PDB file of C-alpha atoms and ligand atoms in Angstrom:
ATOM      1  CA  UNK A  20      39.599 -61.783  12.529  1.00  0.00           C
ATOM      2  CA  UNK A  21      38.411 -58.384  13.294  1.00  0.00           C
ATOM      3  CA  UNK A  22      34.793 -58.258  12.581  1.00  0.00           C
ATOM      4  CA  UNK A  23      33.974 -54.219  12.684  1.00  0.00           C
ATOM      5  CA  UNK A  24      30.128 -54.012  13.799  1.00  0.00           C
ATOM      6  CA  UNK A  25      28.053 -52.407  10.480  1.00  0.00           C
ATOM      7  CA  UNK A  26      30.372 -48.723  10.227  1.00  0.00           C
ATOM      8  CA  UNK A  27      28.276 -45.674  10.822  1.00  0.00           C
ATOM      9  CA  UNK A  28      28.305 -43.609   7.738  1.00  0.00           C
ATOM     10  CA  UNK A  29      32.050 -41.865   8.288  1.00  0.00           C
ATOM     11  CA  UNK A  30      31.963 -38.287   7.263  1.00  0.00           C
ATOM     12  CA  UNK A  31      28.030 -37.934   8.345  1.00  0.00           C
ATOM     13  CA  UNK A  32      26.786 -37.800  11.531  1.00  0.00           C
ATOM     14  CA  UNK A  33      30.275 -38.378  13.509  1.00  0.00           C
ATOM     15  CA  UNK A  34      32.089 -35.934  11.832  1.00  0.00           C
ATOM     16  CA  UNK A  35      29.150 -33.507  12.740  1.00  0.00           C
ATOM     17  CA  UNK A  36      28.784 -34.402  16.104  1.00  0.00           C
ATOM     18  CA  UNK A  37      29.186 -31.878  18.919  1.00  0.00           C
ATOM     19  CA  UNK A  38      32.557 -31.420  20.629  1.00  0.00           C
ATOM     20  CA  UNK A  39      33.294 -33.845  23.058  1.00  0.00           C
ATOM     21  CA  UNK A  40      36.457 -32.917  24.080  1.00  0.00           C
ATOM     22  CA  UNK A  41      38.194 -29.306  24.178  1.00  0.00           C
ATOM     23  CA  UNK A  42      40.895 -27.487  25.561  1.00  0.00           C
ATOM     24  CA  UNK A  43      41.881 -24.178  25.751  1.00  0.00           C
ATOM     25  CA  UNK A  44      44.934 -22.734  26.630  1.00  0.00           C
ATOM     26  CA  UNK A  45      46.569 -25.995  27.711  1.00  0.00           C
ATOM     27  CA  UNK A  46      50.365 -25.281  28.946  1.00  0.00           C
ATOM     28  CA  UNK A  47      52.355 -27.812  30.212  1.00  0.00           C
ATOM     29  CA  UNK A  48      56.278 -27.359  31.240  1.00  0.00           C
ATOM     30  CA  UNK A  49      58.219 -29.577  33.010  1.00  0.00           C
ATOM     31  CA  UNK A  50      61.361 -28.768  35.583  1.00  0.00           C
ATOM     32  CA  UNK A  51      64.316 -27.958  34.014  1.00  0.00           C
ATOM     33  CA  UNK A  52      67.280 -31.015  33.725  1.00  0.00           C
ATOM     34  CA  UNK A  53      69.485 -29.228  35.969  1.00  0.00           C
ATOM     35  CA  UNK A  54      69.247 -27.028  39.009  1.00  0.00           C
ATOM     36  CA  UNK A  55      68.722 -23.113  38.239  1.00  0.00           C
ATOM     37  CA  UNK A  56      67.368 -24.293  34.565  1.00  0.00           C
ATOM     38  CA  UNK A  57      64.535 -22.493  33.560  1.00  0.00           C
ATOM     39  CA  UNK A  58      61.463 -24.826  33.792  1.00  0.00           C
ATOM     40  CA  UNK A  59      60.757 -26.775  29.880  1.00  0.00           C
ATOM     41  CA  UNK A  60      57.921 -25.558  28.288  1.00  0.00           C
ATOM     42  CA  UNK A  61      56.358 -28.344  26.376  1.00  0.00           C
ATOM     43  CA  UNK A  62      52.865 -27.524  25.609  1.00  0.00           C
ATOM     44  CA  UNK A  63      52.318 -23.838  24.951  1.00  0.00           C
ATOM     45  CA  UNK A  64      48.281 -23.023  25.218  1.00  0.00           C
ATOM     46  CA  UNK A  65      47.119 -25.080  22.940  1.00  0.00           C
ATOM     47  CA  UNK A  66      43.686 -25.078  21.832  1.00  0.00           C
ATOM     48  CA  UNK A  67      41.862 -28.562  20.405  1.00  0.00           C
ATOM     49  CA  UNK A  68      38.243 -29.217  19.456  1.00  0.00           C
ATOM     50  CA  UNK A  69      37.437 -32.961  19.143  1.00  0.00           C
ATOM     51  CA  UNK A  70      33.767 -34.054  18.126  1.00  0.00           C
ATOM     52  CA  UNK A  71      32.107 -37.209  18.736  1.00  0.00           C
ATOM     53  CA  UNK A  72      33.250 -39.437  16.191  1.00  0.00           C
ATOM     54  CA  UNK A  73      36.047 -37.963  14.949  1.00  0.00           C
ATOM     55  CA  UNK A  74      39.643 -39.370  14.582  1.00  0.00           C
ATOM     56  CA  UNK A  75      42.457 -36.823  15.492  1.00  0.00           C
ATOM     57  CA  UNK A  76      45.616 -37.719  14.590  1.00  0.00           C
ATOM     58  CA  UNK A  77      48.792 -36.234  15.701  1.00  0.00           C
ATOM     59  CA  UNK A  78      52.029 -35.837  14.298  1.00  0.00           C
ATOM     60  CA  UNK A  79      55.148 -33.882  14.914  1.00  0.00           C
ATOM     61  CA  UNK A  80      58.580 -34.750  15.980  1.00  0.00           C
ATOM     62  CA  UNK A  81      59.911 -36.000  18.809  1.00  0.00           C
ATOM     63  CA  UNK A  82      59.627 -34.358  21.800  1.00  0.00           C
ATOM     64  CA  UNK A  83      57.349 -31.954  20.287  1.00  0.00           C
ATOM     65  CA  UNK A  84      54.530 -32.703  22.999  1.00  0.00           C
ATOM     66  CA  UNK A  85      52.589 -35.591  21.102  1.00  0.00           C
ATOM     67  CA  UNK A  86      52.669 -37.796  24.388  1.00  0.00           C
ATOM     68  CA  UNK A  87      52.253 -35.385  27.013  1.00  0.00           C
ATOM     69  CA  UNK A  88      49.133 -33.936  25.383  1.00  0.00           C
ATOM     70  CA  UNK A  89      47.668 -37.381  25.643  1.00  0.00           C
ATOM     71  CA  UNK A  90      48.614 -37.555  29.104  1.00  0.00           C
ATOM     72  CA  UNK A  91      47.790 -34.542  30.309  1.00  0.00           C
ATOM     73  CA  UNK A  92      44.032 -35.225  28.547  1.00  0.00           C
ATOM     74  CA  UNK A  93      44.151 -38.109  30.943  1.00  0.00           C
ATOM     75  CA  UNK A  94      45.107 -36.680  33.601  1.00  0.00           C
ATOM     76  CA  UNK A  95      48.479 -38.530  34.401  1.00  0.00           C
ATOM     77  CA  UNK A  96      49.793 -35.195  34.106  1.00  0.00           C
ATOM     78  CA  UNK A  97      48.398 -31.748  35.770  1.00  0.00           C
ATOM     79  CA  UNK A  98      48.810 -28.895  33.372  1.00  0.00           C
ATOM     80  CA  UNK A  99      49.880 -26.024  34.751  1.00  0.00           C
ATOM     81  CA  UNK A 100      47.206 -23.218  32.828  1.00  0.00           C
ATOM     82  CA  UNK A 101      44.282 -23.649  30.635  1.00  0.00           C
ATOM     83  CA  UNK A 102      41.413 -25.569  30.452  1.00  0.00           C
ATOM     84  CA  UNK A 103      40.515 -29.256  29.346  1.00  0.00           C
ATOM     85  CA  UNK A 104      36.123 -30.458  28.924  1.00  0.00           C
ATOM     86  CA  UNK A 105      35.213 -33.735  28.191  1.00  0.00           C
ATOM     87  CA  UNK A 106      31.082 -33.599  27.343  1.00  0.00           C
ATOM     88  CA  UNK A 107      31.161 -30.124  29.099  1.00  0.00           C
ATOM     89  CA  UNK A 108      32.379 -31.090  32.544  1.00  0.00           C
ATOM     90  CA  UNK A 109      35.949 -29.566  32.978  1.00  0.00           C
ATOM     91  CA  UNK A 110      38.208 -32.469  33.900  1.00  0.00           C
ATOM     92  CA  UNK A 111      40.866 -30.131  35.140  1.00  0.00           C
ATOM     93  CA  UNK A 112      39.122 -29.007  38.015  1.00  0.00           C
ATOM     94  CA  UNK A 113      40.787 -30.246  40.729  1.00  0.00           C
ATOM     95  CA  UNK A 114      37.664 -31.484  42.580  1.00  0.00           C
ATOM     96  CA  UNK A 115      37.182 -33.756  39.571  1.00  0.00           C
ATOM     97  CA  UNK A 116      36.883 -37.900  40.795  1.00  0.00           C
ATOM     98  CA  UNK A 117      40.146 -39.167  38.656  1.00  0.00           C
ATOM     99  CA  UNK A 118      38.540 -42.885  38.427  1.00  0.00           C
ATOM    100  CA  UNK A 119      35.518 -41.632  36.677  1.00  0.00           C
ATOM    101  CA  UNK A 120      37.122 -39.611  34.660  1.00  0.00           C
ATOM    102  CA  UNK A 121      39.724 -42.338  32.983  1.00  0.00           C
ATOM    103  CA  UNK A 122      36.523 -44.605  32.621  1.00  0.00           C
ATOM    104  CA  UNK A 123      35.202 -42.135  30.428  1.00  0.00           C
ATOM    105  CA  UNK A 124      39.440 -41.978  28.320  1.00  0.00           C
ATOM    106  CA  UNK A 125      40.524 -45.274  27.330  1.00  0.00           C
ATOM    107  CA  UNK A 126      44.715 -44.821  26.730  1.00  0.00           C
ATOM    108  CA  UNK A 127      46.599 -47.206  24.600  1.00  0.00           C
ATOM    109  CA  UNK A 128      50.576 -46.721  25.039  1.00  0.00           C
ATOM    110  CA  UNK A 129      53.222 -48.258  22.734  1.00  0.00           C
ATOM    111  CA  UNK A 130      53.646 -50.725  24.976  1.00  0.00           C
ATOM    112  CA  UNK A 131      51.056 -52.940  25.865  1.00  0.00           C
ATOM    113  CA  UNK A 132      52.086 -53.362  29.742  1.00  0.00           C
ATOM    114  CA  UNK A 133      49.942 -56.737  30.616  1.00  0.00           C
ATOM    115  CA  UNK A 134      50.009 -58.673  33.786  1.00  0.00           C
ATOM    116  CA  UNK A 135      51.996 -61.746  32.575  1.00  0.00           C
ATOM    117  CA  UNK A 136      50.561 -64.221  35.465  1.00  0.00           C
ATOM    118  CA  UNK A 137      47.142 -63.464  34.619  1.00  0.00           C
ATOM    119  CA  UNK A 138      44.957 -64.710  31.437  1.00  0.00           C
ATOM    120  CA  UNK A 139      43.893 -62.215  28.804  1.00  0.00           C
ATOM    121  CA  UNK A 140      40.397 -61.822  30.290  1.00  0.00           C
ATOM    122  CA  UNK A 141      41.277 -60.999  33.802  1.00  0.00           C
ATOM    123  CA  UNK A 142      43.693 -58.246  32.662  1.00  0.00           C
ATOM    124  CA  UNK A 143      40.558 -56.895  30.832  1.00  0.00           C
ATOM    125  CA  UNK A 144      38.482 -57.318  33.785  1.00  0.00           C
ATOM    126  CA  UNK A 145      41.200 -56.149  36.378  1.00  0.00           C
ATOM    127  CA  UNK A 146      40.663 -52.291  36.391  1.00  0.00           C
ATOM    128  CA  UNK A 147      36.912 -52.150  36.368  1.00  0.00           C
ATOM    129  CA  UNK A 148      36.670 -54.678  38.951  1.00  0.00           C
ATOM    130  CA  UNK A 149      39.116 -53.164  41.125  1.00  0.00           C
ATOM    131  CA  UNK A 150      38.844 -49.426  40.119  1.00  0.00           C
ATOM    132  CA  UNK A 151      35.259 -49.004  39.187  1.00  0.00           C
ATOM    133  CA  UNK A 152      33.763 -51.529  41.288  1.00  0.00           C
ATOM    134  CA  UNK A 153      32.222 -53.408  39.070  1.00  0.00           C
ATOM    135  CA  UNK A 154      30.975 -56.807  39.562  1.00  0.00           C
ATOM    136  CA  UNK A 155      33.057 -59.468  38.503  1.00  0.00           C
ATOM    137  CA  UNK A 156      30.429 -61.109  36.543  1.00  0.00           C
ATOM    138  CA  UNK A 157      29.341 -57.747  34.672  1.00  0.00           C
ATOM    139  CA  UNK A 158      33.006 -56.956  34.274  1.00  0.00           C
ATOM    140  CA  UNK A 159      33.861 -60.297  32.421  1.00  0.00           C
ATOM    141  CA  UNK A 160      30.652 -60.151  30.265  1.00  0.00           C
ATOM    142  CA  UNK A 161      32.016 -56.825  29.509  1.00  0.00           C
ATOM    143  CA  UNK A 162      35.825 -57.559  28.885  1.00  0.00           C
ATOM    144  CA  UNK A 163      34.506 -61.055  26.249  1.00  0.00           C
ATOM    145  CA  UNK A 164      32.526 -58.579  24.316  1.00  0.00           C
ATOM    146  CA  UNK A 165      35.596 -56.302  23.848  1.00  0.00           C
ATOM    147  CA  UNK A 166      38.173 -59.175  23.060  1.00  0.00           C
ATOM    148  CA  UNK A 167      35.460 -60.358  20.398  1.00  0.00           C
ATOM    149  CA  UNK A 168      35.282 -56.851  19.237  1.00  0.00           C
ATOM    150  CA  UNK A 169      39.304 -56.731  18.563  1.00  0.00           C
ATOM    151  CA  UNK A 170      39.157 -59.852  17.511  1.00  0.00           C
ATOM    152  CA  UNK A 171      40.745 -62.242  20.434  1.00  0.00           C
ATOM    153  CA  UNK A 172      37.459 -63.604  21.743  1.00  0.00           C
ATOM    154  CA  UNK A 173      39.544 -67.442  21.243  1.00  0.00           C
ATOM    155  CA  UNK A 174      42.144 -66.409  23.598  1.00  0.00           C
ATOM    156  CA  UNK A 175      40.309 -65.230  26.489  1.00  0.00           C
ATOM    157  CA  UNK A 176      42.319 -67.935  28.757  1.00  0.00           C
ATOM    158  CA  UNK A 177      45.582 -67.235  26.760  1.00  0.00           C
ATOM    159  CA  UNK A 178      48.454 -65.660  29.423  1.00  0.00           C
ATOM    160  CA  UNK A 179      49.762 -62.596  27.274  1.00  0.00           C
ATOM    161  CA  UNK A 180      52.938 -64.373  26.458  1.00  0.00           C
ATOM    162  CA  UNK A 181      51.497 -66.840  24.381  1.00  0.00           C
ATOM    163  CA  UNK A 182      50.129 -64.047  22.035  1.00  0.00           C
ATOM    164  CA  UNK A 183      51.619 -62.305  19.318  1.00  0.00           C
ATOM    165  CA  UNK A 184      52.977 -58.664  20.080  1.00  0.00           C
ATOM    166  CA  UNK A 185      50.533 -57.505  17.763  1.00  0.00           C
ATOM    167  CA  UNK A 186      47.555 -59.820  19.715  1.00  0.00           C
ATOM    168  CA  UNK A 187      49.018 -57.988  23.324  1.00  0.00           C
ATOM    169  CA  UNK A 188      47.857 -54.713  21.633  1.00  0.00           C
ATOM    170  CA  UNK A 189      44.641 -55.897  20.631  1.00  0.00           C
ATOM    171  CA  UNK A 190      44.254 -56.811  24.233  1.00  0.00           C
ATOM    172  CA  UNK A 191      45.128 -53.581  25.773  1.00  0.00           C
ATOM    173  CA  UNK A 192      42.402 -51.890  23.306  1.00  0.00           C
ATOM    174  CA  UNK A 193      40.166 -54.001  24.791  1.00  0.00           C
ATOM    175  CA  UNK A 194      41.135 -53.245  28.335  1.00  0.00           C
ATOM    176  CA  UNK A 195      41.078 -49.464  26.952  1.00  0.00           C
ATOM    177  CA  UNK A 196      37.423 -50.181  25.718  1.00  0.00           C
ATOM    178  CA  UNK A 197      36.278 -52.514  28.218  1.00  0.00           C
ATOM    179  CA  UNK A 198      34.252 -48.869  30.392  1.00  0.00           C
ATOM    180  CA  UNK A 199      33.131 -48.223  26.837  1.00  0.00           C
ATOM    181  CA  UNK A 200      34.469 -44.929  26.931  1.00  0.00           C
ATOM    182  CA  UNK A 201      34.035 -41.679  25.444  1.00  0.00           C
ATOM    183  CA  UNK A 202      36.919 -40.773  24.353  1.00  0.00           C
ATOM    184  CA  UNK A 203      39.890 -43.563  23.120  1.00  0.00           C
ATOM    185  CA  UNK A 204      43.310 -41.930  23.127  1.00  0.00           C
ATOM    186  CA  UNK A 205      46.487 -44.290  21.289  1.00  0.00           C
ATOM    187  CA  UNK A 206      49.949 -43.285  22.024  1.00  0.00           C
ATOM    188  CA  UNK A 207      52.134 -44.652  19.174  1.00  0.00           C
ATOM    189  CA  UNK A 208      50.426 -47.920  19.334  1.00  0.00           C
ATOM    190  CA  UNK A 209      52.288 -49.377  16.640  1.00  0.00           C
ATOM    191  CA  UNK A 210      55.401 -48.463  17.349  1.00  0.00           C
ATOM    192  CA  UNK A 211      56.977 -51.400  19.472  1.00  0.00           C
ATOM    193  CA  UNK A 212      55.679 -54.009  16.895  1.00  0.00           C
ATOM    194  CA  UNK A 213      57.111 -56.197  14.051  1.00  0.00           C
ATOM    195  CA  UNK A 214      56.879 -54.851  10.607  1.00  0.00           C
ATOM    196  CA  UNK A 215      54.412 -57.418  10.152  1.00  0.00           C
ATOM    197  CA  UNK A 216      52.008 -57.095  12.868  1.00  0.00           C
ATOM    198  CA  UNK A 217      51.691 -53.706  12.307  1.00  0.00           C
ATOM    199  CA  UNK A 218      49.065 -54.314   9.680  1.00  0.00           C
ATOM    200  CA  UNK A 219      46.668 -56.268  12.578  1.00  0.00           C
ATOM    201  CA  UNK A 220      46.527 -53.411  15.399  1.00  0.00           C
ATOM    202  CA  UNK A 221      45.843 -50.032  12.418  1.00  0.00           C
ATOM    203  CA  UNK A 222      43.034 -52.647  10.899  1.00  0.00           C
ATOM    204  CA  UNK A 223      41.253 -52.521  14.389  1.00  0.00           C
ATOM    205  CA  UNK A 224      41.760 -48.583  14.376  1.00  0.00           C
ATOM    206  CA  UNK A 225      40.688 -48.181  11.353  1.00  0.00           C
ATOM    207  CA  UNK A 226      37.538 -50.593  12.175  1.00  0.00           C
ATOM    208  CA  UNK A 227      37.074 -48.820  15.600  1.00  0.00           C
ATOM    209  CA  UNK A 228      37.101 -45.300  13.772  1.00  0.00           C
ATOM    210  CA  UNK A 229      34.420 -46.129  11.148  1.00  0.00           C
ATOM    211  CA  UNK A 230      32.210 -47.203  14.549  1.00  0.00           C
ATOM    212  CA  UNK A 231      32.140 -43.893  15.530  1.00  0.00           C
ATOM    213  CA  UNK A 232      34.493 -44.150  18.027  1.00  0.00           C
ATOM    214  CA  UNK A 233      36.169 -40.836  18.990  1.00  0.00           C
ATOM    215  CA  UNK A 234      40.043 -40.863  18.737  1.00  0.00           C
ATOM    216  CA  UNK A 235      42.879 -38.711  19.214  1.00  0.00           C
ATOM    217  CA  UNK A 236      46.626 -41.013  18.374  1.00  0.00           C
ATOM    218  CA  UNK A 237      49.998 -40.158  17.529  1.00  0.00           C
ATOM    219  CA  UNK A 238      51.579 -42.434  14.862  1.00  0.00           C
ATOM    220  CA  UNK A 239      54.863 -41.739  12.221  1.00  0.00           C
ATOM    221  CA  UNK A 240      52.247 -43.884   9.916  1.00  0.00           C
ATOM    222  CA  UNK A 241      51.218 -40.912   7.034  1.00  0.00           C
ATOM    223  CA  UNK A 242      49.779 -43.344   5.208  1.00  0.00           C
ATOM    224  CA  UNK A 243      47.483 -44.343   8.072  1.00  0.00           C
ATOM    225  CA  UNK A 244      46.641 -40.904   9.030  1.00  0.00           C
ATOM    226  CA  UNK A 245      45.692 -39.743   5.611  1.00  0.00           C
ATOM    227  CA  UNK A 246      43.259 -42.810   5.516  1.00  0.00           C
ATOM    228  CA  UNK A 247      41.998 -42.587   8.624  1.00  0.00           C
ATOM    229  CA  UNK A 248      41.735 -39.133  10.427  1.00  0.00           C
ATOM    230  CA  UNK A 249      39.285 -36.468   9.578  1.00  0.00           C
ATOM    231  CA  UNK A 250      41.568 -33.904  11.421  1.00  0.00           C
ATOM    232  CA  UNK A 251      45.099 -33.700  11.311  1.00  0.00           C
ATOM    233  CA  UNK A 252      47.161 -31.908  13.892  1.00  0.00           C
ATOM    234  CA  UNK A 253      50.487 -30.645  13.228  1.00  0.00           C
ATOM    235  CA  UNK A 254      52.347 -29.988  16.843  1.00  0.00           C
ATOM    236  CA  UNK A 255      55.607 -28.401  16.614  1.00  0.00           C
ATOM    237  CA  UNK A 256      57.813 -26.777  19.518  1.00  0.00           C
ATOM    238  CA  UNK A 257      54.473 -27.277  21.979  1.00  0.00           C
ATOM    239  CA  UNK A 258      52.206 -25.334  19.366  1.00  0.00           C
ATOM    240  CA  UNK A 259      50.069 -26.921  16.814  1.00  0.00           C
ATOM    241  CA  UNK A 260      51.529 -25.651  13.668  1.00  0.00           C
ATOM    242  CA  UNK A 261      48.666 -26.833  11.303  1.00  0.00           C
ATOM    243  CA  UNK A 262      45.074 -28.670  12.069  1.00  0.00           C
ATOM    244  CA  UNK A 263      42.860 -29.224   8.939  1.00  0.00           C
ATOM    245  CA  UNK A 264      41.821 -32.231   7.124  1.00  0.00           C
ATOM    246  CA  UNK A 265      44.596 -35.047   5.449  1.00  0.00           C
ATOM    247  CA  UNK A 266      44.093 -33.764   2.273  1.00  0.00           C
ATOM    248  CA  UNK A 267      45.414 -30.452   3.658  1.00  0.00           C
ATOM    249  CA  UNK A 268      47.643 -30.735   6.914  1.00  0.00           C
ATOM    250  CA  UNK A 269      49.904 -33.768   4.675  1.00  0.00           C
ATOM    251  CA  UNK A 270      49.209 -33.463   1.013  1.00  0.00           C
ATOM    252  CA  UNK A 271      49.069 -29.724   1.093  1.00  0.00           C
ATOM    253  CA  UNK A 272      50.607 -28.220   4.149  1.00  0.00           C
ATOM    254  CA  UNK A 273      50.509 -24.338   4.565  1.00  0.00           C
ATOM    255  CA  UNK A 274      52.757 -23.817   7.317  1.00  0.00           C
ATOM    256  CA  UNK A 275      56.521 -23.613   7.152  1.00  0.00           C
ATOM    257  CA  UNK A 276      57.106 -26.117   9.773  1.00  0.00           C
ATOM    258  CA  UNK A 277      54.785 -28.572   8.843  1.00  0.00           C
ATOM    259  CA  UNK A 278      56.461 -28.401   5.296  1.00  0.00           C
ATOM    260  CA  UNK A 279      59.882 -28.893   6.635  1.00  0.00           C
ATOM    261  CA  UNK A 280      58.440 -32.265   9.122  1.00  0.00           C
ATOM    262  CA  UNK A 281      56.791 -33.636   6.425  1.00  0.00           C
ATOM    263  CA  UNK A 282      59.883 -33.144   4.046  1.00  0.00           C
ATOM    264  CA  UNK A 283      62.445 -34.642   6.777  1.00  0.00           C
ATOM    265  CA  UNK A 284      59.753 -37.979   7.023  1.00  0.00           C
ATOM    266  CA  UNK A 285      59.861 -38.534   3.714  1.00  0.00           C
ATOM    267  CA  UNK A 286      63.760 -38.534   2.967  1.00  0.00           C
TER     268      UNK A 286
HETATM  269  N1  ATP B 301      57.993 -36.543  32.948  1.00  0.00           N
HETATM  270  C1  ATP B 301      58.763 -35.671  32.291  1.00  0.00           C
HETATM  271  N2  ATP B 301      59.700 -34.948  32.942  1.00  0.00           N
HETATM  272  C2  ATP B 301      60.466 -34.035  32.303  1.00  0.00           C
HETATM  273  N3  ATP B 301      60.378 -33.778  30.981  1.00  0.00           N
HETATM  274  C3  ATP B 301      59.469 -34.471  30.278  1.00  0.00           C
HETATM  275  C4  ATP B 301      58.605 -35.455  30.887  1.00  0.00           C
HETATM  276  N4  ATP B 301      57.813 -35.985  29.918  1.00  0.00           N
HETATM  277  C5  ATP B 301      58.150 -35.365  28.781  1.00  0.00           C
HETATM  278  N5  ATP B 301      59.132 -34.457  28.989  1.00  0.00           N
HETATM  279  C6  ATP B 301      59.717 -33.570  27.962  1.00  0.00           C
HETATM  280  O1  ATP B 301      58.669 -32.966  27.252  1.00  0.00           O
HETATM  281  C7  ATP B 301      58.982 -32.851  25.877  1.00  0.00           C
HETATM  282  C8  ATP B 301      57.890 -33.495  25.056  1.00  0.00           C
HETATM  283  O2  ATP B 301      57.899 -34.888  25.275  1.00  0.00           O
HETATM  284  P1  ATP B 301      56.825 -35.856  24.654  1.00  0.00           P
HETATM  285  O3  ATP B 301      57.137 -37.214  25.187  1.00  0.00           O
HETATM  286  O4  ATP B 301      55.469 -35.328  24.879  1.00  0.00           O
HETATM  287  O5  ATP B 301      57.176 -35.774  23.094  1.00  0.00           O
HETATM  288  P2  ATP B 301      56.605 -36.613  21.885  1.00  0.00           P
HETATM  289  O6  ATP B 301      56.118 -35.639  20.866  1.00  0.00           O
HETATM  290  O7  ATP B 301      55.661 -37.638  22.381  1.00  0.00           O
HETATM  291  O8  ATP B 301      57.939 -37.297  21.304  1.00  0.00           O
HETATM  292  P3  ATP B 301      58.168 -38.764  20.669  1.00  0.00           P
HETATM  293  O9  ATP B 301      57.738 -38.690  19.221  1.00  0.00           O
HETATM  294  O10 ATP B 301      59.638 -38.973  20.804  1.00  0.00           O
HETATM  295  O11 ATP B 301      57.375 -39.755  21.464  1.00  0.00           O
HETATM  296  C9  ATP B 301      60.361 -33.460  25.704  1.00  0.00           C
HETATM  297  O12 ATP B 301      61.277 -32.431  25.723  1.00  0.00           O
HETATM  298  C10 ATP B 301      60.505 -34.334  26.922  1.00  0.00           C
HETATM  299  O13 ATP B 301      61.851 -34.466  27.280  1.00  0.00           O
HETATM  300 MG1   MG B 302      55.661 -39.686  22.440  1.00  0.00          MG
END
């Protein structure tokens, strides 16, 4: 069961929080496939505003950039121009400690990556024991709150395979959670799962969202978005096309291309 702690009022205080997270003229290109092919532009200076409590959601088609803005937010990538704050310390200056700053950005990817050989707590406990240098004691307090909070508090001494692909997810959102970070960012989380255990893993989004928790994802799921973001951001050839709320940026889309994505997902 995923028991969502009492939901702060959505649509008051988060949604008026301060920004938390903001980037400005973020470019990102990649080498070219082949030798003397000009390098691939994938991001192209793209400015985002995301304030405590807030749920950004991200859509666009593939390859349009969803993925590598996450990553580059996270630093797995370095972006080549522009500038990225997270509570008004710029994470993209290179003097930045890259441990602290991923304690403070949980990432979720569509898949769920667990150690097999090790039991559903210690792969909670493993990166802030090893990475953050937390004691193991504190770190496994930590990790059996965060497996309660998604719901998997019973399986602590599971191994991964004996869980459900849907459960695995729920575990790496705890391992994502376990610093209690800032900022929570959910790469197509549902994407590798059964039909059916979809359902499970957006519940404990949606749950996580009406905490207060500040997300950015990237999902194909409309229907989820339009429930559950309170911005919507339309990227397109690197570029976000459209940003606004659901009821704009899906039901009522003013931009061309956003029009033409939205018309394509629903044929
Ligand atoms: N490590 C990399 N090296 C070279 N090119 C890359 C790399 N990562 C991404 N790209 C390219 O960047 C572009 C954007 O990729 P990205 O994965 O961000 O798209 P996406 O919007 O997440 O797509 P999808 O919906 O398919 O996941 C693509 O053209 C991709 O080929
Ligand atoms: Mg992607």
């Amino acid at each position: 069961m995923i028991t969502p702690t009492p939901p702060a009022a959505r649509g008051t205080a988060p949604t008026a929080g301060d920004v938390l997270l903001s980037l400005r003229g973020v470019r990102k290109s990649f080498p070219g496939r082949h030798r003397g092919e000009p390098r691939n532009l994938v991001l192209r200076d793209v400015d985002l505003d995301v304030r405590a409590g807030q749920c950004v959601v991200l859509i666009g088609g593939s390859g349009s950039g969803k993925s590598t803005l996450l990553r580059c937010i996270n630093l797995l990538e370095t972006i080549d121009d522009g500038v990225i704050t997270l509570d008004g310390q710029e994470l993209t200056d290179p003097r930045v400690d890259v441990d602290d700053i991923r304690s403070r950005i949980g990432i979720v990817f569509q898949s769920y990556n667990l150690f097999p050989h090790l039991s559903v707590v210690d792969n909670v406990t493993l990166a802030p024991v090893r990475v953050h240098g937390r004691s193991k004691a504190e770190a496994r307090t930590a990790a059996l709150e965060m497996l309660e909070r998604v719901g998997l508090a019973d399986k602590a001494t599971a191994r991964p395979d004996d869980l459900s692909g849907g459960q695995q997810q729920r575990v790496a959102i705890a391992r994502a959670l376990v610093n209690r970070p800032r900022l929570l960012l959910l790469d197509e989380v549902t994407s590798a799962l059964d039909p059916e255990l979809v359902g499970e893993v957006l519940d404990l989004l949606r749950a996580l969202a009406d905490d207060g928790m500040t997300m950015i994802l990237n999902t194909h799921e409309m229907g989820f978005a339009r429930q559950v973001a309170d911005v919507v951001a339309h990227l397109h050839g690197g570029v976000i096309a459209e940003i606004g709320p659901p009821s704009q940026v899906i039901d009522a889309p003013a931009s061309e291309e956003t029009r033409r994505f939205l018309s394509r997902l629903h044929a």
